[in-house]
Amino acid sequence: MKAEDVMLIRSQLEYAVALAAIAKLEGLPPASPERARLPEITEAIEAWECVNRITASRPVLDPAYRASQDVHLSR
């Protein structure tokens, strides 16, 4: 397994854990101290999704990046 694959899997796991944390925190009473972390976790998820969108659109915007990925995929 390549380092890029490991980093992608790790990123996806962190995202899934963050989503689970939001679901759990949303179920807590509003005055709960744990629920105070909800904005922090929501912000992290929004940042992850933004990076994901940028990364997904980058091959379209940057021909050099696309060429590098084509070489990477052909290995």
mmCIF file as gemmi writes it, N, C-alpha and C atoms, coordinates in Angstrom:
data_model
loop_
_atom_site.group_PDB
_atom_site.id
_atom_site.type_symbol
_atom_site.label_atom_id
_atom_site.label_alt_id
_atom_site.label_comp_id
_atom_site.label_asym_id
_atom_site.label_entity_id
_atom_site.label_seq_id
_atom_site.pdbx_PDB_ins_code
_atom_site.Cartn_x
_atom_site.Cartn_y
_atom_site.Cartn_z
_atom_site.occupancy
_atom_site.B_iso_or_equiv
_atom_site.pdbx_formal_charge
_atom_site.auth_seq_id
_atom_site.auth_asym_id
_atom_site.pdbx_PDB_model_num
ATOM 1 N N . MET Axp A 1 ? 0.853 -1.175 0 1 0 ? 1 A 1
ATOM 2 C CA . MET Axp A 1 ? 0 0 0 1 0 ? 1 A 1
ATOM 3 C C . MET Axp A 1 ? 0.898 1.238 0 1 0 ? 1 A 1
ATOM 4 N N . LYS Axp A 2 ? 0.558 2.193 -0.837 1 0 ? 2 A 1
ATOM 5 C CA . LYS Axp A 2 ? 1.346 3.414 -0.97 1 0 ? 2 A 1
ATOM 6 C C . LYS Axp A 2 ? 1.001 4.406 0.139 1 0 ? 2 A 1
ATOM 7 N N . ALA Axp A 3 ? 1.923 5.306 0.396 1 0 ? 3 A 1
ATOM 8 C CA . ALA Axp A 3 ? 1.72 6.323 1.432 1 0 ? 3 A 1
ATOM 9 C C . ALA Axp A 3 ? 0.478 7.167 1.149 1 0 ? 3 A 1
ATOM 10 N N . GLU Axp A 4 ? 0.231 7.472 -0.148 1 0 ? 4 A 1
ATOM 11 C CA . GLU Axp A 4 ? -0.945 8.276 -0.506 1 0 ? 4 A 1
ATOM 12 C C . GLU Axp A 4 ? -2.237 7.541 -0.138 1 0 ? 4 A 1
ATOM 13 N N . ASP Axp A 5 ? -2.234 6.225 -0.346 1 0 ? 5 A 1
ATOM 14 C CA . ASP Axp A 5 ? -3.416 5.425 -0.007 1 0 ? 5 A 1
ATOM 15 C C . ASP Axp A 5 ? -3.668 5.44 1.49 1 0 ? 5 A 1
ATOM 16 N N . VAL Axp A 6 ? -2.603 5.315 2.259 1 0 ? 6 A 1
ATOM 17 C CA . VAL Axp A 6 ? -2.73 5.32 3.719 1 0 ? 6 A 1
ATOM 18 C C . VAL Axp A 6 ? -3.26 6.667 4.192 1 0 ? 6 A 1
ATOM 19 N N . MET Axp A 7 ? -2.746 7.759 3.615 1 0 ? 7 A 1
ATOM 20 C CA . MET Axp A 7 ? -3.202 9.09 4.011 1 0 ? 7 A 1
ATOM 21 C C . MET Axp A 7 ? -4.669 9.303 3.647 1 0 ? 7 A 1
ATOM 22 N N . LEU Axp A 8 ? -5.084 8.796 2.497 1 0 ? 8 A 1
ATOM 23 C CA . LEU Axp A 8 ? -6.476 8.923 2.089 1 0 ? 8 A 1
ATOM 24 C C . LEU Axp A 8 ? -7.385 8.152 3.037 1 0 ? 8 A 1
ATOM 25 N N . ILE Axp A 9 ? -7.01 6.936 3.367 1 0 ? 9 A 1
ATOM 26 C CA . ILE Axp A 9 ? -7.807 6.124 4.297 1 0 ? 9 A 1
ATOM 27 C C . ILE Axp A 9 ? -7.884 6.806 5.656 1 0 ? 9 A 1
ATOM 28 N N . ARG Axp A 10 ? -6.76 7.323 6.125 1 0 ? 10 A 1
ATOM 29 C CA . ARG Axp A 10 ? -6.746 8.008 7.42 1 0 ? 10 A 1
ATOM 30 C C . ARG Axp A 10 ? -7.668 9.218 7.393 1 0 ? 10 A 1
ATOM 31 N N . SER Axp A 11 ? -7.617 9.989 6.325 1 0 ? 11 A 1
ATOM 32 C CA . SER Axp A 11 ? -8.464 11.168 6.191 1 0 ? 11 A 1
ATOM 33 C C . SER Axp A 11 ? -9.937 10.781 6.2 1 0 ? 11 A 1
ATOM 34 N N . GLN Axp A 12 ? -10.277 9.719 5.479 1 0 ? 12 A 1
ATOM 35 C CA . GLN Axp A 12 ? -11.668 9.277 5.426 1 0 ? 12 A 1
ATOM 36 C C . GLN Axp A 12 ? -12.141 8.763 6.789 1 0 ? 12 A 1
ATOM 37 N N . LEU Axp A 13 ? -11.263 8.093 7.521 1 0 ? 13 A 1
ATOM 38 C CA . LEU Axp A 13 ? -11.623 7.627 8.859 1 0 ? 13 A 1
ATOM 39 C C . LEU Axp A 13 ? -11.839 8.804 9.809 1 0 ? 13 A 1
ATOM 40 N N . GLU Axp A 14 ? -10.956 9.804 9.722 1 0 ? 14 A 1
ATOM 41 C CA . GLU Axp A 14 ? -11.118 10.992 10.569 1 0 ? 14 A 1
ATOM 42 C C . GLU Axp A 14 ? -12.442 11.687 10.265 1 0 ? 14 A 1
ATOM 43 N N . TYR Axp A 15 ? -12.798 11.745 9.003 1 0 ? 15 A 1
ATOM 44 C CA . TYR Axp A 15 ? -14.056 12.356 8.589 1 0 ? 15 A 1
ATOM 45 C C . TYR Axp A 15 ? -15.237 11.576 9.161 1 0 ? 15 A 1
ATOM 46 N N . ALA Axp A 16 ? -15.191 10.261 9.063 1 0 ? 16 A 1
ATOM 47 C CA . ALA Axp A 16 ? -16.279 9.429 9.587 1 0 ? 16 A 1
ATOM 48 C C . ALA Axp A 16 ? -16.403 9.583 11.102 1 0 ? 16 A 1
ATOM 49 N N . VAL Axp A 17 ? -15.282 9.636 11.794 1 0 ? 17 A 1
ATOM 50 C CA . VAL Axp A 17 ? -15.3 9.818 13.247 1 0 ? 17 A 1
ATOM 51 C C . VAL Axp A 17 ? -15.899 11.175 13.597 1 0 ? 17 A 1
ATOM 52 N N . ALA Axp A 18 ? -15.527 12.21 12.841 1 0 ? 18 A 1
ATOM 53 C CA . ALA Axp A 18 ? -16.076 13.542 13.096 1 0 ? 18 A 1
ATOM 54 C C . ALA Axp A 18 ? -17.586 13.566 12.875 1 0 ? 18 A 1
ATOM 55 N N . LEU Axp A 19 ? -18.059 12.905 11.824 1 0 ? 19 A 1
ATOM 56 C CA . LEU Axp A 19 ? -19.506 12.842 11.582 1 0 ? 19 A 1
ATOM 57 C C . LEU Axp A 19 ? -20.221 12.12 12.722 1 0 ? 19 A 1
ATOM 58 N N . ALA Axp A 20 ? -19.633 11.041 13.199 1 0 ? 20 A 1
ATOM 59 C CA . ALA Axp A 20 ? -20.222 10.308 14.324 1 0 ? 20 A 1
ATOM 60 C C . ALA Axp A 20 ? -20.246 11.177 15.581 1 0 ? 20 A 1
ATOM 61 N N . ALA Axp A 21 ? -19.183 11.942 15.793 1 0 ? 21 A 1
ATOM 62 C CA . ALA Axp A 21 ? -19.123 12.821 16.959 1 0 ? 21 A 1
ATOM 63 C C . ALA Axp A 21 ? -20.221 13.877 16.894 1 0 ? 21 A 1
ATOM 64 N N . ILE Axp A 22 ? -20.459 14.415 15.724 1 0 ? 22 A 1
ATOM 65 C CA . ILE Axp A 22 ? -21.525 15.419 15.578 1 0 ? 22 A 1
ATOM 66 C C . ILE Axp A 22 ? -22.881 14.799 15.908 1 0 ? 22 A 1
ATOM 67 N N . ALA Axp A 23 ? -23.127 13.621 15.384 1 0 ? 23 A 1
ATOM 68 C CA . ALA Axp A 23 ? -24.402 12.956 15.662 1 0 ? 23 A 1
ATOM 69 C C . ALA Axp A 23 ? -24.58 12.73 17.158 1 0 ? 23 A 1
ATOM 70 N N . LYS Axp A 24 ? -23.521 12.327 17.825 1 0 ? 24 A 1
ATOM 71 C CA . LYS Axp A 24 ? -23.59 12.084 19.269 1 0 ? 24 A 1
ATOM 72 C C . LYS Axp A 24 ? -23.801 13.393 20.022 1 0 ? 24 A 1
ATOM 73 N N . LEU Axp A 25 ? -23.031 14.432 19.664 1 0 ? 25 A 1
ATOM 74 C CA . LEU Axp A 25 ? -23.129 15.707 20.371 1 0 ? 25 A 1
ATOM 75 C C . LEU Axp A 25 ? -24.471 16.387 20.162 1 0 ? 25 A 1
ATOM 76 N N . GLU Axp A 26 ? -25.042 16.228 18.974 1 0 ? 26 A 1
ATOM 77 C CA . GLU Axp A 26 ? -26.35 16.837 18.715 1 0 ? 26 A 1
ATOM 78 C C . GLU Axp A 26 ? -27.436 16.216 19.58 1 0 ? 26 A 1
ATOM 79 N N . GLY Axp A 27 ? -27.22 14.991 20.025 1 0 ? 27 A 1
ATOM 80 C CA . GLY Axp A 27 ? -28.199 14.319 20.868 1 0 ? 27 A 1
ATOM 81 C C . GLY Axp A 27 ? -28.095 14.692 22.343 1 0 ? 27 A 1
ATOM 82 N N . LEU Axp A 28 ? -27.05 15.427 22.705 1 0 ? 28 A 1
ATOM 83 C CA . LEU Axp A 28 ? -26.868 15.831 24.101 1 0 ? 28 A 1
ATOM 84 C C . LEU Axp A 28 ? -27.663 17.089 24.411 1 0 ? 28 A 1
ATOM 85 N N . PRO Axp A 29 ? -27.966 17.31 25.691 1 0 ? 29 A 1
ATOM 86 C CA . PRO Axp A 29 ? -28.675 18.538 26.068 1 0 ? 29 A 1
ATOM 87 C C . PRO Axp A 29 ? -27.84 19.776 25.711 1 0 ? 29 A 1
ATOM 88 N N . PRO Axp A 30 ? -28.492 20.888 25.361 1 0 ? 30 A 1
ATOM 89 C CA . PRO Axp A 30 ? -27.769 22.097 24.961 1 0 ? 30 A 1
ATOM 90 C C . PRO Axp A 30 ? -26.753 22.597 26.003 1 0 ? 30 A 1
ATOM 91 N N . ALA Axp A 31 ? -27.013 22.381 27.288 1 0 ? 31 A 1
ATOM 92 C CA . ALA Axp A 31 ? -26.11 22.877 28.326 1 0 ? 31 A 1
ATOM 93 C C . ALA Axp A 31 ? -24.925 21.937 28.591 1 0 ? 31 A 1
ATOM 94 N N . SER Axp A 32 ? -24.89 20.822 27.904 1 0 ? 32 A 1
ATOM 95 C CA . SER Axp A 32 ? -23.831 19.841 28.117 1 0 ? 32 A 1
ATOM 96 C C . SER Axp A 32 ? -22.465 20.407 27.731 1 0 ? 32 A 1
ATOM 97 N N . PRO Axp A 33 ? -21.45 20.225 28.603 1 0 ? 33 A 1
ATOM 98 C CA . PRO Axp A 33 ? -20.113 20.735 28.269 1 0 ? 33 A 1
ATOM 99 C C . PRO Axp A 33 ? -19.531 20.082 27.009 1 0 ? 33 A 1
ATOM 100 N N . GLU Axp A 34 ? -19.857 18.822 26.776 1 0 ? 34 A 1
ATOM 101 C CA . GLU Axp A 34 ? -19.356 18.139 25.59 1 0 ? 34 A 1
ATOM 102 C C . GLU Axp A 34 ? -19.921 18.765 24.317 1 0 ? 34 A 1
ATOM 103 N N . ARG Axp A 35 ? -21.149 19.233 24.405 1 0 ? 35 A 1
ATOM 104 C CA . ARG Axp A 35 ? -21.784 19.812 23.216 1 0 ? 35 A 1
ATOM 105 C C . ARG Axp A 35 ? -21.108 21.118 22.797 1 0 ? 35 A 1
ATOM 106 N N . ALA Axp A 36 ? -20.363 21.713 23.674 1 0 ? 36 A 1
ATOM 107 C CA . ALA Axp A 36 ? -19.639 22.949 23.347 1 0 ? 36 A 1
ATOM 108 C C . ALA Axp A 36 ? -18.62 22.715 22.225 1 0 ? 36 A 1
ATOM 109 N N . ARG Axp A 37 ? -18.204 21.476 22.016 1 0 ? 37 A 1
ATOM 110 C CA . ARG Axp A 37 ? -17.236 21.155 20.949 1 0 ? 37 A 1
ATOM 111 C C . ARG Axp A 37 ? -17.897 21.043 19.575 1 0 ? 37 A 1
ATOM 112 N N . LEU Axp A 38 ? -19.206 21.068 19.523 1 0 ? 38 A 1
ATOM 113 C CA . LEU Axp A 38 ? -19.915 20.899 18.259 1 0 ? 38 A 1
ATOM 114 C C . LEU Axp A 38 ? -19.465 21.894 17.18 1 0 ? 38 A 1
ATOM 115 N N . PRO Axp A 39 ? -19.372 23.197 17.457 1 0 ? 39 A 1
ATOM 116 C CA . PRO Axp A 39 ? -18.911 24.113 16.396 1 0 ? 39 A 1
ATOM 117 C C . PRO Axp A 39 ? -17.501 23.797 15.895 1 0 ? 39 A 1
ATOM 118 N N . GLU Axp A 40 ? -16.628 23.392 16.788 1 0 ? 40 A 1
ATOM 119 C CA . GLU Axp A 40 ? -15.248 23.045 16.403 1 0 ? 40 A 1
ATOM 120 C C . GLU Axp A 40 ? -15.236 21.848 15.446 1 0 ? 40 A 1
ATOM 121 N N . ILE Axp A 41 ? -16.004 20.836 15.761 1 0 ? 41 A 1
ATOM 122 C CA . ILE Axp A 41 ? -16.045 19.636 14.922 1 0 ? 41 A 1
ATOM 123 C C . ILE Axp A 41 ? -16.732 19.946 13.594 1 0 ? 41 A 1
ATOM 124 N N . THR Axp A 42 ? -17.813 20.726 13.638 1 0 ? 42 A 1
ATOM 125 C CA . THR Axp A 42 ? -18.505 21.109 12.411 1 0 ? 42 A 1
ATOM 126 C C . THR Axp A 42 ? -17.572 21.894 11.494 1 0 ? 42 A 1
ATOM 127 N N . GLU Axp A 43 ? -16.785 22.784 12.066 1 0 ? 43 A 1
ATOM 128 C CA . GLU Axp A 43 ? -15.83 23.566 11.278 1 0 ? 43 A 1
ATOM 129 C C . GLU Axp A 43 ? -14.781 22.659 10.633 1 0 ? 43 A 1
ATOM 130 N N . ALA Axp A 44 ? -14.318 21.657 11.36 1 0 ? 44 A 1
ATOM 131 C CA . ALA Axp A 44 ? -13.328 20.724 10.814 1 0 ? 44 A 1
ATOM 132 C C . ALA Axp A 44 ? -13.918 19.942 9.638 1 0 ? 44 A 1
ATOM 133 N N . ILE Axp A 45 ? -15.162 19.535 9.75 1 0 ? 45 A 1
ATOM 134 C CA . ILE Axp A 45 ? -15.814 18.798 8.669 1 0 ? 45 A 1
ATOM 135 C C . ILE Axp A 45 ? -15.993 19.697 7.445 1 0 ? 45 A 1
ATOM 136 N N . GLU Axp A 46 ? -16.392 20.94 7.677 1 0 ? 46 A 1
ATOM 137 C CA . GLU Axp A 46 ? -16.554 21.864 6.55 1 0 ? 46 A 1
ATOM 138 C C . GLU Axp A 46 ? -15.219 22.086 5.842 1 0 ? 46 A 1
ATOM 139 N N . ALA Axp A 47 ? -14.139 22.19 6.598 1 0 ? 47 A 1
ATOM 140 C CA . ALA Axp A 47 ? -12.808 22.363 6 1 0 ? 47 A 1
ATOM 141 C C . ALA Axp A 47 ? -12.43 21.128 5.188 1 0 ? 47 A 1
ATOM 142 N N . TRP Axp A 48 ? -12.702 19.935 5.734 1 0 ? 48 A 1
ATOM 143 C CA . TRP Axp A 48 ? -12.388 18.691 5.026 1 0 ? 48 A 1
ATOM 144 C C . TRP Axp A 48 ? -13.157 18.626 3.709 1 0 ? 48 A 1
ATOM 145 N N . GLU Axp A 49 ? -14.446 18.977 3.758 1 0 ? 49 A 1
ATOM 146 C CA . GLU Axp A 49 ? -15.265 18.933 2.55 1 0 ? 49 A 1
ATOM 147 C C . GLU Axp A 49 ? -14.779 19.957 1.521 1 0 ? 49 A 1
ATOM 148 N N . CYS Axp A 50 ? -14.346 21.121 1.976 1 0 ? 50 A 1
ATOM 149 C CA . CYS Axp A 50 ? -13.829 22.147 1.071 1 0 ? 50 A 1
ATOM 150 C C . CYS Axp A 50 ? -12.561 21.651 0.37 1 0 ? 50 A 1
ATOM 151 N N . VAL Axp A 51 ? -11.651 21.082 1.142 1 0 ? 51 A 1
ATOM 152 C CA . VAL Axp A 51 ? -10.419 20.545 0.559 1 0 ? 51 A 1
ATOM 153 C C . VAL Axp A 51 ? -10.749 19.432 -0.42 1 0 ? 51 A 1
ATOM 154 N N . ASN Axp A 52 ? -11.708 18.606 -0.068 1 0 ? 52 A 1
ATOM 155 C CA . ASN Axp A 52 ? -12.11 17.504 -0.942 1 0 ? 52 A 1
ATOM 156 C C . ASN Axp A 52 ? -12.654 18.033 -2.269 1 0 ? 52 A 1
ATOM 157 N N . ARG Axp A 53 ? -13.471 19.084 -2.217 1 0 ? 53 A 1
ATOM 158 C CA . ARG Axp A 53 ? -14.011 19.672 -3.45 1 0 ? 53 A 1
ATOM 159 C C . ARG Axp A 53 ? -12.898 20.277 -4.295 1 0 ? 53 A 1
ATOM 160 N N . ILE Axp A 54 ? -11.975 20.967 -3.66 1 0 ? 54 A 1
ATOM 161 C CA . ILE Axp A 54 ? -10.863 21.591 -4.39 1 0 ? 54 A 1
ATOM 162 C C . ILE Axp A 54 ? -10.003 20.509 -5.034 1 0 ? 54 A 1
ATOM 163 N N . THR Axp A 55 ? -9.698 19.469 -4.276 1 0 ? 55 A 1
ATOM 164 C CA . THR Axp A 55 ? -8.878 18.38 -4.796 1 0 ? 55 A 1
ATOM 165 C C . THR Axp A 55 ? -9.576 17.686 -5.959 1 0 ? 55 A 1
ATOM 166 N N . ALA Axp A 56 ? -10.866 17.489 -5.836 1 0 ? 56 A 1
ATOM 167 C CA . ALA Axp A 56 ? -11.619 16.818 -6.894 1 0 ? 56 A 1
ATOM 168 C C . ALA Axp A 56 ? -11.666 17.657 -8.167 1 0 ? 56 A 1
ATOM 169 N N . SER Axp A 57 ? -11.69 18.978 -8.03 1 0 ? 57 A 1
ATOM 170 C CA . SER Axp A 57 ? -11.776 19.834 -9.214 1 0 ? 57 A 1
ATOM 171 C C . SER Axp A 57 ? -10.402 20.185 -9.774 1 0 ? 57 A 1
ATOM 172 N N . ARG Axp A 58 ? -9.367 19.944 -9.013 1 0 ? 58 A 1
ATOM 173 C CA . ARG Axp A 58 ? -8.032 20.351 -9.448 1 0 ? 58 A 1
ATOM 174 C C . ARG Axp A 58 ? -7.591 19.709 -10.757 1 0 ? 58 A 1
ATOM 175 N N . PRO Axp A 59 ? -7.826 18.424 -10.996 1 0 ? 59 A 1
ATOM 176 C CA . PRO Axp A 59 ? -7.399 17.857 -12.277 1 0 ? 59 A 1
ATOM 177 C C . PRO Axp A 59 ? -7.998 18.588 -13.483 1 0 ? 59 A 1
ATOM 178 N N . VAL Axp A 60 ? -9.207 19.092 -13.33 1 0 ? 60 A 1
ATOM 179 C CA . VAL Axp A 60 ? -9.851 19.82 -14.417 1 0 ? 60 A 1
ATOM 180 C C . VAL Axp A 60 ? -9.161 21.174 -14.619 1 0 ? 60 A 1
ATOM 181 N N . LEU Axp A 61 ? -8.75 21.784 -13.516 1 0 ? 61 A 1
ATOM 182 C CA . LEU Axp A 61 ? -8.179 23.125 -13.583 1 0 ? 61 A 1
ATOM 183 C C . LEU Axp A 61 ? -6.695 23.131 -13.915 1 0 ? 61 A 1
ATOM 184 N N . ASP Axp A 62 ? -5.998 22.088 -13.6 1 0 ? 62 A 1
ATOM 185 C CA . ASP Axp A 62 ? -4.546 22.089 -13.732 1 0 ? 62 A 1
ATOM 186 C C . ASP Axp A 62 ? -4.088 20.904 -14.588 1 0 ? 62 A 1
ATOM 187 N N . PRO Axp A 63 ? -3.811 21.128 -15.883 1 0 ? 63 A 1
ATOM 188 C CA . PRO Axp A 63 ? -3.398 20.03 -16.762 1 0 ? 63 A 1
ATOM 189 C C . PRO Axp A 63 ? -2.133 19.319 -16.283 1 0 ? 63 A 1
ATOM 190 N N . ALA Axp A 64 ? -1.218 20.045 -15.643 1 0 ? 64 A 1
ATOM 191 C CA . ALA Axp A 64 ? 0.012 19.415 -15.139 1 0 ? 64 A 1
ATOM 192 C C . ALA Axp A 64 ? -0.324 18.417 -14.035 1 0 ? 64 A 1
ATOM 193 N N . TYR Axp A 65 ? -1.272 18.789 -13.186 1 0 ? 65 A 1
ATOM 194 C CA . TYR Axp A 65 ? -1.69 17.875 -12.118 1 0 ? 65 A 1
ATOM 195 C C . TYR Axp A 65 ? -2.342 16.636 -12.721 1 0 ? 65 A 1
ATOM 196 N N . ARG Axp A 66 ? -3.186 16.839 -13.725 1 0 ? 66 A 1
ATOM 197 C CA . ARG Axp A 66 ? -3.85 15.711 -14.376 1 0 ? 66 A 1
ATOM 198 C C . ARG Axp A 66 ? -2.817 14.761 -14.977 1 0 ? 66 A 1
ATOM 199 N N . ALA Axp A 67 ? -1.81 15.311 -15.641 1 0 ? 67 A 1
ATOM 200 C CA . ALA Axp A 67 ? -0.768 14.486 -16.252 1 0 ? 67 A 1
ATOM 201 C C . ALA Axp A 67 ? -0.027 13.693 -15.182 1 0 ? 67 A 1
ATOM 202 N N . SER Axp A 68 ? 0.25 14.321 -14.044 1 0 ? 68 A 1
ATOM 203 C CA . SER Axp A 68 ? 0.963 13.613 -12.973 1 0 ? 68 A 1
ATOM 204 C C . SER Axp A 68 ? 0.115 12.476 -12.419 1 0 ? 68 A 1
ATOM 205 N N . GLN Axp A 69 ? -1.202 12.673 -12.348 1 0 ? 69 A 1
ATOM 206 C CA . GLN Axp A 69 ? -2.085 11.626 -11.849 1 0 ? 69 A 1
ATOM 207 C C . GLN Axp A 69 ? -2.212 10.498 -12.852 1 0 ? 69 A 1
ATOM 208 N N . ASP Axp A 70 ? -2.225 10.821 -14.133 1 0 ? 70 A 1
ATOM 209 C CA . ASP Axp A 70 ? -2.287 9.776 -15.157 1 0 ? 70 A 1
ATOM 210 C C . ASP Axp A 70 ? -1.067 8.873 -15.058 1 0 ? 70 A 1
ATOM 211 N N . VAL Axp A 71 ? 0.091 9.462 -14.828 1 0 ? 71 A 1
ATOM 212 C CA . VAL Axp A 71 ? 1.322 8.676 -14.669 1 0 ? 71 A 1
ATOM 213 C C . VAL Axp A 71 ? 1.222 7.828 -13.413 1 0 ? 71 A 1
ATOM 214 N N . HIS Axp A 72 ? 0.722 8.447 -12.321 1 0 ? 72 A 1
ATOM 215 C CA . HIS Axp A 72 ? 0.591 7.733 -11.052 1 0 ? 72 A 1
ATOM 216 C C . HIS Axp A 72 ? -0.362 6.543 -11.192 1 0 ? 72 A 1
ATOM 217 N N . LEU Axp A 73 ? -1.473 6.73 -11.882 1 0 ? 73 A 1
ATOM 218 C CA . LEU Axp A 73 ? -2.461 5.662 -12.026 1 0 ? 73 A 1
ATOM 219 C C . LEU Axp A 73 ? -1.984 4.532 -12.931 1 0 ? 73 A 1
ATOM 220 N N . SER Axp A 74 ? -1.073 4.839 -13.827 1 0 ? 74 A 1
ATOM 221 C CA . SER Axp A 74 ? -0.615 3.805 -14.749 1 0 ? 74 A 1
ATOM 222 C C . SER Axp A 74 ? 0.45 2.898 -14.136 1 0 ? 74 A 1
ATOM 223 N N . ARG Axp A 75 ? 0.924 3.224 -12.953 1 0 ? 75 A 1
ATOM 224 C CA . ARG Axp A 75 ? 1.959 2.406 -12.309 1 0 ? 75 A 1
ATOM 225 C C . ARG Axp A 75 ? 1.415 1.112 -11.795 1 0 ? 75 A 1
